[in-house]
Amino acid sequence: MIDASRIITEALVQSGADVFIGYPITPSNLFYSYSKERFPEFLAGPDEISVLQWMCGYSAAGKIPVTATAFPGLALMTETLNMAYMMELPMVLIITQRLGPSTGSATTGAQGDLKFIDGIISGGFPLPIFSPSNFDDAWTLSNEAVKTAIKFRTPVIILTSKELVMTQKSFNINSLETLEKVDTTPKAFEPPYQPYKAGEDMVPPFFPLGNNEYQVRFNSSTHDNDGLIRKGTPESLANTWRLREKLENRIDEYTFFELDAEEGATNLIVTWGVTADASRDAVYSIRNKGEKISLLIVKTLLPISKKIYDIIDSYDTVTFAEENMTGLYKEMIFGKRNNPKVKTATKFAAMLTPSEIEEIVK
Amino acid sequence: METTEKILTTAKMPFCPGCGHGVCVRSISKSLKELGYKPKDVALVSDIGCSGLVDPLFATHTIHGLHGRAPALGVGVTLGLDNPYKKVIVIQGDGGATIGLQHILEAARRNIDMTLVVINNLLYGMTGGQMSGLSTNEFKDYKHNDDNTEPYDVVNLAHQSGAAFSVRVNDISNFTDVLKEAISVQGFSLVELSSLCTSYGMKKVAEFKDFIAAEEKLMNKRPVGVSLKRETNSLLENIKGLDTQFTSTINDSIGVVIAGSAGGGIQSAARMLAKAGMLSGLHATMKGEYPITVGTGFSVAEVILSKKPINFTGLEKPSVVIAVTDDGWNKVKNRITENSKVFVDSKISTERNFETKEFLKIGGKKGAALCTVSHWIKESGIFPIEALLKVVEDSKYAASLQNAIKSADDL
Ligand SMILES: Cc1ncc(C[n+]2csc(CCOP(=O)(O)OP(=O)(O)O)c2C)c(N)n1
Ligand code: SF4
Ligand SMILES: [Mg+2]
């Protein structure tokens, strides 16, 4: 029997993550203990602001750092996460959701942090958010998280939930294919080197601090291609705008989802993370009763690809299944306003069950 | 040996006329040059504030971060580079040192090999001259500020936390020499330099000296902080596969809730049950629930055993509920449905009449849960009890676990 914390930790290390820097918090503590055992380098930070600042330092020095926390820690990390984003530093943050607000209930799972994370980068900039729905995803999406972080020079969040990463399950580990270390060699560029000058792929080539070839500058404030503070110049504003474009224009390179479409179905269940397994069971049961139903499990929650909108638009009725009060992913797609085509199967402070989902879909 | 490569990109400073920050920047550059550092051997970490406007002036590698956090960023850069030939210099103001004091203490405590220069102008220059945690009372009086809380002595605080070298220098003619000494130290060094803010402080340096804290120089002999790197093994390496050796009569799925008190072997009984199920060709899940204070109060575990792979791991309607203590019973009694098979210890007072047995007395405090599980396995015949005995075979506590399992015969 194993749990997804173990799978995610192992996948990140195999993918080439170098260092885990953590501060303990339930329900992310298994990541902390597994990382202490497995990462080539492990550091215990004195608080979450330090944790993420240290990670930025490691990342700027060319390493791939990882941490795991929950909402209270992420709240403290928010300013530094913006810094990492602005500096374009690759790293992975695992956020395990638990019941809020505030300290809430540390050992009760939830899916309540999506909206906070959606707006976490000041200015409404996109940040890749991956959400594993089961053990297989835990493996592959962790690998994709490292790839995406390096490829796009960005922090990436793996958004999980207590029940998903702490429940033990019998699982055939031989089904997990060994992962390759993600290549971090800087790509070719047109000289002269400027730390924030990007080519057509919109991502500047990465050289670490301290390298002997090129002077590099990282900057958290609005900066030009040289990495120097510039307020409101066309070059510096274009550089900031690029942060959005590199992720939005190439969104389908890191958009992951699972669509179980049934021929002739007009109803769709949309779900993510820990509620996906309950939805799989609900779909099985509904089909057993002779009804037609399709299932969309979203794995790249943010930013939202047009592919996701198109799938949702192709159904007459859509039920969002989520473990929060109002359907936070539903609100990402349709807003807070009632919509005759949209239903929400939600649950507060407990796991949403297959029969509850089925009840709403009916 | 002094290097010929320029450390500064320009002689023109971005500060107000007469601002002391310019002297500090030039002293830092001079000390690096005289120590022979080439620009690419230095990573300059800057904070936010007027004192943070320095990165464009340096031809070194630079990283310009957040207000107060530069020392923490510097720690990450130093450990990340892990290269004694690269020098990490962090610059921040007294405001930065106030908001991020914890980061300084942590860098000092770990004796991280970097130099932090705190440029102290006794105020928040960039935001309009407000008082900081390092503003002296003399200066606050002069500014007609009625707060008379004593300032932090950041030099002493760093020393108390374990910094290899920490010093306050007020005389600008000594800046370069002291900086050279600090940069040459192995481990964490902090240099507090006094700097006059001509816009919000006063105009003359000569007057300023009456408002600043006295010079001091403190040292600790301690090993330099490093981050250990090691070879590790896969976390999947020691996960043993459980091959089917027994047969089960379960055709669908069955959910078991086991409840008791902390230290009563509840979680391990559940894990053993799950593994016995796996040895009998079943899929299994297991989760535990207990108060944050794990050593006291209730302990509840849920196990699902199923012929088919298990998706949803929640347990809506438990088929079996086992409770061996009141703590546990109170936690799970509401989950019982008409179809649940219930086993409670005879000491527990229940509102309804359930089948009770002396599980605690027979199985013992630590073995009661396992004893009850064994009783149920035998009674229901879901799989042979040998499957459970097989699970405990290689355990450190095999003998006492086997006793607990066998004690079910005495119920
Ligand atoms: C988290 C945060 N809070 C407040 C500020 C606003 N702020 C910018 S600079 C500064 C004070 C700078 O004072 P100091 O560090 O002493 O540098 P100086 O300007 O005096 O050189 C403050 C409060 C900020 N940038 N970030
Ligand atoms: S405001 Fe003060 S500290 Fe800032 S540049 Fe001007 S004189 Fe220097
Ligand atoms: Mg200041």
PDB file of N, CA and C in Angstrom, chain A residues 110-188:
ATOM      1  N   ALA A 110     -10.220  19.403   1.451  1.00  0.00           N
ATOM      2  CA  ALA A 110     -11.065  20.408   0.819  1.00  0.00           C
ATOM      3  C   ALA A 110     -10.539  20.690  -0.574  1.00  0.00           C
ATOM      4  N   GLN A 111     -11.348  21.393  -1.350  1.00  0.00           N
ATOM      5  CA  GLN A 111     -10.893  21.925  -2.637  1.00  0.00           C
ATOM      6  C   GLN A 111     -11.251  23.404  -2.660  1.00  0.00           C
ATOM      7  N   GLY A 112     -10.708  24.123  -1.698  1.00  0.00           N
ATOM      8  CA  GLY A 112     -11.161  25.488  -1.484  1.00  0.00           C
ATOM      9  C   GLY A 112     -10.176  26.589  -1.836  1.00  0.00           C
ATOM     10  N   ASP A 113      -9.029  26.227  -2.410  1.00  0.00           N
ATOM     11  CA  ASP A 113      -8.007  27.261  -2.621  1.00  0.00           C
ATOM     12  C   ASP A 113      -7.856  27.702  -4.073  1.00  0.00           C
ATOM     13  N   LEU A 114      -8.717  27.209  -4.927  1.00  0.00           N
ATOM     14  CA  LEU A 114      -8.546  27.471  -6.354  1.00  0.00           C
ATOM     15  C   LEU A 114      -8.659  28.954  -6.707  1.00  0.00           C
ATOM     16  N   LYS A 115      -9.625  29.622  -6.078  1.00  0.00           N
ATOM     17  CA  LYS A 115      -9.821  31.033  -6.442  1.00  0.00           C
ATOM     18  C   LYS A 115      -8.692  31.902  -5.932  1.00  0.00           C
ATOM     19  N   PHE A 116      -8.216  31.577  -4.740  1.00  0.00           N
ATOM     20  CA  PHE A 116      -7.075  32.320  -4.200  1.00  0.00           C
ATOM     21  C   PHE A 116      -5.890  32.180  -5.150  1.00  0.00           C
ATOM     22  N   ILE A 117      -5.675  30.965  -5.595  1.00  0.00           N
ATOM     23  CA  ILE A 117      -4.534  30.712  -6.460  1.00  0.00           C
ATOM     24  C   ILE A 117      -4.726  31.373  -7.827  1.00  0.00           C
ATOM     25  N   ASP A 118      -5.960  31.444  -8.273  1.00  0.00           N
ATOM     26  CA  ASP A 118      -6.219  32.064  -9.577  1.00  0.00           C
ATOM     27  C   ASP A 118      -5.755  33.522  -9.599  1.00  0.00           C
ATOM     28  N   GLY A 119      -5.917  34.203  -8.481  1.00  0.00           N
ATOM     29  CA  GLY A 119      -5.542  35.621  -8.471  1.00  0.00           C
ATOM     30  C   GLY A 119      -4.221  35.878  -7.795  1.00  0.00           C
ATOM     31  N   ILE A 120      -3.457  34.835  -7.570  1.00  0.00           N
ATOM     32  CA  ILE A 120      -2.293  34.980  -6.686  1.00  0.00           C
ATOM     33  C   ILE A 120      -1.181  35.831  -7.290  1.00  0.00           C
ATOM     34  N   ILE A 121      -1.119  35.890  -8.619  1.00  0.00           N
ATOM     35  CA  ILE A 121      -0.115  36.759  -9.233  1.00  0.00           C
ATOM     36  C   ILE A 121      -0.759  38.115  -9.508  1.00  0.00           C
ATOM     37  N   SER A 122      -0.231  39.128  -8.856  1.00  0.00           N
ATOM     38  CA  SER A 122      -0.780  40.479  -8.973  1.00  0.00           C
ATOM     39  C   SER A 122      -0.853  40.887 -10.439  1.00  0.00           C
ATOM     40  N   GLY A 123      -2.012  41.397 -10.833  1.00  0.00           N
ATOM     41  CA  GLY A 123      -2.201  41.764 -12.235  1.00  0.00           C
ATOM     42  C   GLY A 123      -2.983  40.703 -12.988  1.00  0.00           C
ATOM     43  N   GLY A 124      -3.281  39.594 -12.325  1.00  0.00           N
ATOM     44  CA  GLY A 124      -4.073  38.551 -12.978  1.00  0.00           C
ATOM     45  C   GLY A 124      -3.298  37.719 -13.977  1.00  0.00           C
ATOM     46  N   PHE A 125      -2.003  37.574 -13.747  1.00  0.00           N
ATOM     47  CA  PHE A 125      -1.179  36.781 -14.665  1.00  0.00           C
ATOM     48  C   PHE A 125      -1.422  35.287 -14.454  1.00  0.00           C
ATOM     49  N   PRO A 126      -1.297  34.511 -15.540  1.00  0.00           N
ATOM     50  CA  PRO A 126      -1.530  33.057 -15.408  1.00  0.00           C
ATOM     51  C   PRO A 126      -0.355  32.348 -14.753  1.00  0.00           C
ATOM     52  N   LEU A 127      -0.682  31.343 -13.978  1.00  0.00           N
ATOM     53  CA  LEU A 127       0.326  30.498 -13.336  1.00  0.00           C
ATOM     54  C   LEU A 127      -0.143  29.058 -13.559  1.00  0.00           C
ATOM     55  N   PRO A 128       0.726  28.161 -14.036  1.00  0.00           N
ATOM     56  CA  PRO A 128       0.266  26.790 -14.304  1.00  0.00           C
ATOM     57  C   PRO A 128      -0.076  26.043 -13.009  1.00  0.00           C
ATOM     58  N   ILE A 129      -1.306  25.535 -12.945  1.00  0.00           N
ATOM     59  CA  ILE A 129      -1.769  24.789 -11.783  1.00  0.00           C
ATOM     60  C   ILE A 129      -2.154  23.384 -12.225  1.00  0.00           C
ATOM     61  N   PHE A 130      -1.424  22.394 -11.745  1.00  0.00           N
ATOM     62  CA  PHE A 130      -1.697  20.997 -12.090  1.00  0.00           C
ATOM     63  C   PHE A 130      -2.415  20.314 -10.938  1.00  0.00           C
ATOM     64  N   SER A 131      -3.391  19.497 -11.293  1.00  0.00           N
ATOM     65  CA  SER A 131      -4.188  18.845 -10.265  1.00  0.00           C
ATOM     66  C   SER A 131      -4.322  17.353 -10.548  1.00  0.00           C
ATOM     67  N   PRO A 132      -3.521  16.530  -9.868  1.00  0.00           N
ATOM     68  CA  PRO A 132      -3.626  15.089 -10.091  1.00  0.00           C
ATOM     69  C   PRO A 132      -4.951  14.542  -9.578  1.00  0.00           C
ATOM     70  N   SER A 133      -5.504  13.558 -10.299  1.00  0.00           N
ATOM     71  CA  SER A 133      -6.800  13.017  -9.898  1.00  0.00           C
ATOM     72  C   SER A 133      -6.673  11.615  -9.315  1.00  0.00           C
ATOM     73  N   ASN A 134      -5.507  11.010  -9.461  1.00  0.00           N
ATOM     74  CA  ASN A 134      -5.277   9.671  -8.908  1.00  0.00           C
ATOM     75  C   ASN A 134      -3.774   9.405  -8.902  1.00  0.00           C
ATOM     76  N   PHE A 135      -3.381   8.170  -8.569  1.00  0.00           N
ATOM     77  CA  PHE A 135      -1.954   7.854  -8.425  1.00  0.00           C
ATOM     78  C   PHE A 135      -1.207   7.954  -9.754  1.00  0.00           C
ATOM     79  N   ASP A 136      -1.863   7.549 -10.839  1.00  0.00           N
ATOM     80  CA  ASP A 136      -1.183   7.639 -12.135  1.00  0.00           C
ATOM     81  C   ASP A 136      -0.868   9.088 -12.490  1.00  0.00           C
ATOM     82  N   ASP A 137      -1.850   9.948 -12.245  1.00  0.00           N
ATOM     83  CA  ASP A 137      -1.620  11.385 -12.483  1.00  0.00           C
ATOM     84  C   ASP A 137      -0.529  11.911 -11.566  1.00  0.00           C
ATOM     85  N   ALA A 138      -0.535  11.450 -10.333  1.00  0.00           N
ATOM     86  CA  ALA A 138       0.454  11.935  -9.365  1.00  0.00           C
ATOM     87  C   ALA A 138       1.850  11.746  -9.951  1.00  0.00           C
ATOM     88  N   TRP A 139       2.033  10.631 -10.640  1.00  0.00           N
ATOM     89  CA  TRP A 139       3.326  10.328 -11.250  1.00  0.00           C
ATOM     90  C   TRP A 139       3.586  11.207 -12.470  1.00  0.00           C
ATOM     91  N   THR A 140       2.662  11.167 -13.424  1.00  0.00           N
ATOM     92  CA  THR A 140       2.929  11.844 -14.699  1.00  0.00           C
ATOM     93  C   THR A 140       2.853  13.372 -14.568  1.00  0.00           C
ATOM     94  N   LEU A 141       1.905  13.867 -13.785  1.00  0.00           N
ATOM     95  CA  LEU A 141       1.788  15.332 -13.685  1.00  0.00           C
ATOM     96  C   LEU A 141       2.960  15.946 -12.915  1.00  0.00           C
ATOM     97  N   SER A 142       3.533  15.184 -11.986  1.00  0.00           N
ATOM     98  CA  SER A 142       4.705  15.707 -11.268  1.00  0.00           C
ATOM     99  C   SER A 142       5.847  15.885 -12.254  1.00  0.00           C
ATOM    100  N   ASN A 143       5.983  14.923 -13.144  1.00  0.00           N
ATOM    101  CA  ASN A 143       6.987  15.027 -14.193  1.00  0.00           C
ATOM    102  C   ASN A 143       6.700  16.225 -15.100  1.00  0.00           C
ATOM    103  N   GLU A 144       5.422  16.377 -15.478  1.00  0.00           N
ATOM    104  CA  GLU A 144       5.044  17.513 -16.329  1.00  0.00           C
ATOM    105  C   GLU A 144       5.272  18.840 -15.597  1.00  0.00           C
ATOM    106  N   ALA A 145       5.103  18.834 -14.292  1.00  0.00           N
ATOM    107  CA  ALA A 145       5.307  20.065 -13.513  1.00  0.00           C
ATOM    108  C   ALA A 145       6.764  20.517 -13.622  1.00  0.00           C
ATOM    109  N   VAL A 146       7.683  19.564 -13.500  1.00  0.00           N
ATOM    110  CA  VAL A 146       9.104  19.924 -13.618  1.00  0.00           C
ATOM    111  C   VAL A 146       9.406  20.383 -15.054  1.00  0.00           C
ATOM    112  N   LYS A 147       8.878  19.646 -16.016  1.00  0.00           N
ATOM    113  CA  LYS A 147       9.098  20.026 -17.426  1.00  0.00           C
ATOM    114  C   LYS A 147       8.590  21.440 -17.697  1.00  0.00           C
ATOM    115  N   THR A 148       7.375  21.701 -17.231  1.00  0.00           N
ATOM    116  CA  THR A 148       6.754  23.002 -17.497  1.00  0.00           C
ATOM    117  C   THR A 148       7.521  24.119 -16.791  1.00  0.00           C
ATOM    118  N   ALA A 149       7.944  23.853 -15.567  1.00  0.00           N
ATOM    119  CA  ALA A 149       8.691  24.868 -14.813  1.00  0.00           C
ATOM    120  C   ALA A 149       9.955  25.269 -15.560  1.00  0.00           C
ATOM    121  N   ILE A 150      10.640  24.270 -16.123  1.00  0.00           N
ATOM    122  CA  ILE A 150      11.902  24.543 -16.817  1.00  0.00           C
ATOM    123  C   ILE A 150      11.654  25.146 -18.198  1.00  0.00           C
ATOM    124  N   LYS A 151      10.732  24.542 -18.911  1.00  0.00           N
ATOM    125  CA  LYS A 151      10.451  24.975 -20.276  1.00  0.00           C
ATOM    126  C   LYS A 151       9.963  26.422 -20.321  1.00  0.00           C
ATOM    127  N   PHE A 152       9.128  26.790 -19.358  1.00  0.00           N
ATOM    128  CA  PHE A 152       8.537  28.133 -19.371  1.00  0.00           C
ATOM    129  C   PHE A 152       9.174  29.074 -18.349  1.00  0.00           C
ATOM    130  N   ARG A 153      10.212  28.595 -17.669  1.00  0.00           N
ATOM    131  CA  ARG A 153      10.848  29.398 -16.614  1.00  0.00           C
ATOM    132  C   ARG A 153       9.793  29.993 -15.697  1.00  0.00           C
ATOM    133  N   THR A 154       9.100  29.134 -15.006  1.00  0.00           N
ATOM    134  CA  THR A 154       8.028  29.620 -14.143  1.00  0.00           C
ATOM    135  C   THR A 154       7.836  28.714 -12.933  1.00  0.00           C
ATOM    136  N   PRO A 155       7.357  29.273 -11.826  1.00  0.00           N
ATOM    137  CA  PRO A 155       6.891  28.390 -10.753  1.00  0.00           C
ATOM    138  C   PRO A 155       5.656  27.644 -11.248  1.00  0.00           C
ATOM    139  N   VAL A 156       5.507  26.404 -10.799  1.00  0.00           N
ATOM    140  CA  VAL A 156       4.328  25.600 -11.125  1.00  0.00           C
ATOM    141  C   VAL A 156       3.755  25.072  -9.816  1.00  0.00           C
ATOM    142  N   ILE A 157       2.434  25.096  -9.702  1.00  0.00           N
ATOM    143  CA  ILE A 157       1.805  24.567  -8.495  1.00  0.00           C
ATOM    144  C   ILE A 157       1.176  23.211  -8.792  1.00  0.00           C
ATOM    145  N   ILE A 158       1.443  22.245  -7.927  1.00  0.00           N
ATOM    146  CA  ILE A 158       0.697  20.980  -7.949  1.00  0.00           C
ATOM    147  C   ILE A 158      -0.330  21.086  -6.827  1.00  0.00           C
ATOM    148  N   LEU A 159      -1.592  21.155  -7.218  1.00  0.00           N
ATOM    149  CA  LEU A 159      -2.656  21.370  -6.234  1.00  0.00           C
ATOM    150  C   LEU A 159      -3.282  20.027  -5.867  1.00  0.00           C
ATOM    151  N   THR A 160      -3.128  19.639  -4.612  1.00  0.00           N
ATOM    152  CA  THR A 160      -3.674  18.350  -4.178  1.00  0.00           C
ATOM    153  C   THR A 160      -4.629  18.588  -3.024  1.00  0.00           C
ATOM    154  N   SER A 161      -5.059  17.508  -2.405  1.00  0.00           N
ATOM    155  CA  SER A 161      -5.960  17.622  -1.279  1.00  0.00           C
ATOM    156  C   SER A 161      -5.644  16.502  -0.300  1.00  0.00           C
ATOM    157  N   LYS A 162      -6.008  16.707   0.955  1.00  0.00           N
ATOM    158  CA  LYS A 162      -5.632  15.783   2.024  1.00  0.00           C
ATOM    159  C   LYS A 162      -5.897  14.317   1.692  1.00  0.00           C
ATOM    160  N   GLU A 163      -7.129  14.011   1.283  1.00  0.00           N
ATOM    161  CA  GLU A 163      -7.484  12.598   1.068  1.00  0.00           C
ATOM    162  C   GLU A 163      -6.698  12.011  -0.108  1.00  0.00           C
ATOM    163  N   LEU A 164      -6.341  12.867  -1.045  1.00  0.00           N
ATOM    164  CA  LEU A 164      -5.633  12.383  -2.228  1.00  0.00           C
ATOM    165  C   LEU A 164      -4.199  11.989  -1.901  1.00  0.00           C
ATOM    166  N   VAL A 165      -3.565  12.717  -0.984  1.00  0.00           N
ATOM    167  CA  VAL A 165      -2.142  12.462  -0.746  1.00  0.00           C
ATOM    168  C   VAL A 165      -1.860  11.708   0.549  1.00  0.00           C
ATOM    169  N   MET A 166      -2.886  11.462   1.358  1.00  0.00           N
ATOM    170  CA  MET A 166      -2.645  10.752   2.615  1.00  0.00           C
ATOM    171  C   MET A 166      -3.284   9.369   2.669  1.00  0.00           C
ATOM    172  N   THR A 167      -4.249   9.102   1.801  1.00  0.00           N
ATOM    173  CA  THR A 167      -4.907   7.794   1.823  1.00  0.00           C
ATOM    174  C   THR A 167      -3.972   6.737   1.230  1.00  0.00           C
ATOM    175  N   GLN A 168      -3.902   5.601   1.903  1.00  0.00           N
ATOM    176  CA  GLN A 168      -3.084   4.485   1.422  1.00  0.00           C
ATOM    177  C   GLN A 168      -3.933   3.619   0.487  1.00  0.00           C
ATOM    178  N   LYS A 169      -3.311   3.165  -0.581  1.00  0.00           N
ATOM    179  CA  LYS A 169      -4.048   2.340  -1.538  1.00  0.00           C
ATOM    180  C   LYS A 169      -3.161   1.207  -2.015  1.00  0.00           C
ATOM    181  N   SER A 170      -3.790   0.071  -2.321  1.00  0.00           N
ATOM    182  CA  SER A 170      -3.019  -0.961  -3.003  1.00  0.00           C
ATOM    183  C   SER A 170      -2.813  -0.457  -4.431  1.00  0.00           C
ATOM    184  N   PHE A 171      -1.607  -0.573  -4.915  1.00  0.00           N
ATOM    185  CA  PHE A 171      -1.301   0.020  -6.214  1.00  0.00           C
ATOM    186  C   PHE A 171      -0.121  -0.730  -6.821  1.00  0.00           C
ATOM    187  N   ASN A 172      -0.224  -1.001  -8.106  1.00  0.00           N
ATOM    188  CA  ASN A 172       0.854  -1.708  -8.782  1.00  0.00           C
ATOM    189  C   ASN A 172       1.929  -0.720  -9.219  1.00  0.00           C
ATOM    190  N   ILE A 173       3.003  -0.630  -8.432  1.00  0.00           N
ATOM    191  CA  ILE A 173       4.026   0.381  -8.749  1.00  0.00           C
ATOM    192  C   ILE A 173       4.784   0.049 -10.036  1.00  0.00           C
ATOM    193  N   ASN A 174       4.681  -1.182 -10.476  1.00  0.00           N
ATOM    194  CA  ASN A 174       5.359  -1.518 -11.736  1.00  0.00           C
ATOM    195  C   ASN A 174       4.726  -0.832 -12.936  1.00  0.00           C
ATOM    196  N   SER A 175       3.527  -0.276 -12.726  1.00  0.00           N
ATOM    197  CA  SER A 175       2.883   0.439 -13.832  1.00  0.00           C
ATOM    198  C   SER A 175       3.506   1.825 -14.023  1.00  0.00           C
ATOM    199  N   LEU A 176       4.352   2.253 -13.085  1.00  0.00           N
ATOM    200  CA  LEU A 176       4.969   3.580 -13.205  1.00  0.00           C
ATOM    201  C   LEU A 176       6.272   3.461 -13.986  1.00  0.00           C
ATOM    202  N   GLU A 177       6.322   4.156 -15.097  1.00  0.00           N
ATOM    203  CA  GLU A 177       7.539   4.083 -15.902  1.00  0.00           C
ATOM    204  C   GLU A 177       8.605   5.005 -15.342  1.00  0.00           C
ATOM    205  N   THR A 178       9.841   4.520 -15.316  1.00  0.00           N
ATOM    206  CA  THR A 178      10.944   5.335 -14.821  1.00  0.00           C
ATOM    207  C   THR A 178      10.987   6.664 -15.585  1.00  0.00           C
ATOM    208  N   LEU A 179      11.204   7.736 -14.859  1.00  0.00           N
ATOM    209  CA  LEU A 179      11.186   9.057 -15.488  1.00  0.00           C
ATOM    210  C   LEU A 179      12.606   9.531 -15.762  1.00  0.00           C
ATOM    211  N   GLU A 180      12.707  10.333 -16.805  1.00  0.00           N
ATOM    212  CA  GLU A 180      14.028  10.871 -17.115  1.00  0.00           C
ATOM    213  C   GLU A 180      14.185  12.253 -16.518  1.00  0.00           C
ATOM    214  N   LYS A 181      15.418  12.551 -16.143  1.00  0.00           N
ATOM    215  CA  LYS A 181      15.736  13.869 -15.645  1.00  0.00           C
ATOM    216  C   LYS A 181      15.469  14.904 -16.746  1.00  0.00           C
ATOM    217  N   VAL A 182      14.768  15.958 -16.418  1.00  0.00           N
ATOM    218  CA  VAL A 182      14.457  16.963 -17.435  1.00  0.00           C
ATOM    219  C   VAL A 182      15.730  17.762 -17.743  1.00  0.00           C
ATOM    220  N   ASP A 183      15.971  17.961 -19.022  1.00  0.00           N
ATOM    221  CA  ASP A 183      17.181  18.645 -19.482  1.00  0.00           C
ATOM    222  C   ASP A 183      17.113  20.145 -19.148  1.00  0.00           C
ATOM    223  N   THR A 184      18.153  20.644 -18.534  1.00  0.00           N
ATOM    224  CA  THR A 184      18.139  22.074 -18.171  1.00  0.00           C
ATOM    225  C   THR A 184      19.195  22.875 -18.941  1.00  0.00           C
ATOM    226  N   THR A 185      19.848  22.245 -19.931  1.00  0.00           N
ATOM    227  CA  THR A 185      20.865  23.026 -20.662  1.00  0.00           C
ATOM    228  C   THR A 185      20.209  24.209 -21.369  1.00  0.00           C
ATOM    229  N   PRO A 186      20.841  25.378 -21.250  1.00  0.00           N
ATOM    230  CA  PRO A 186      20.236  26.560 -21.869  1.00  0.00           C
ATOM    231  C   PRO A 186      20.140  26.385 -23.379  1.00  0.00           C
ATOM    232  N   LYS A 187      19.037  26.847 -23.936  1.00  0.00           N
ATOM    233  CA  LYS A 187      18.868  26.685 -25.380  1.00  0.00           C
ATOM    234  C   LYS A 187      19.661  27.761 -26.138  1.00  0.00           C
ATOM    235  N   ALA A 188      19.784  27.535 -27.429  1.00  0.00           N
ATOM    236  CA  ALA A 188      20.538  28.478 -28.256  1.00  0.00           C
ATOM    237  C   ALA A 188      19.825  29.829 -28.301  1.00  0.00           C
TER     238      ALA A 188
END
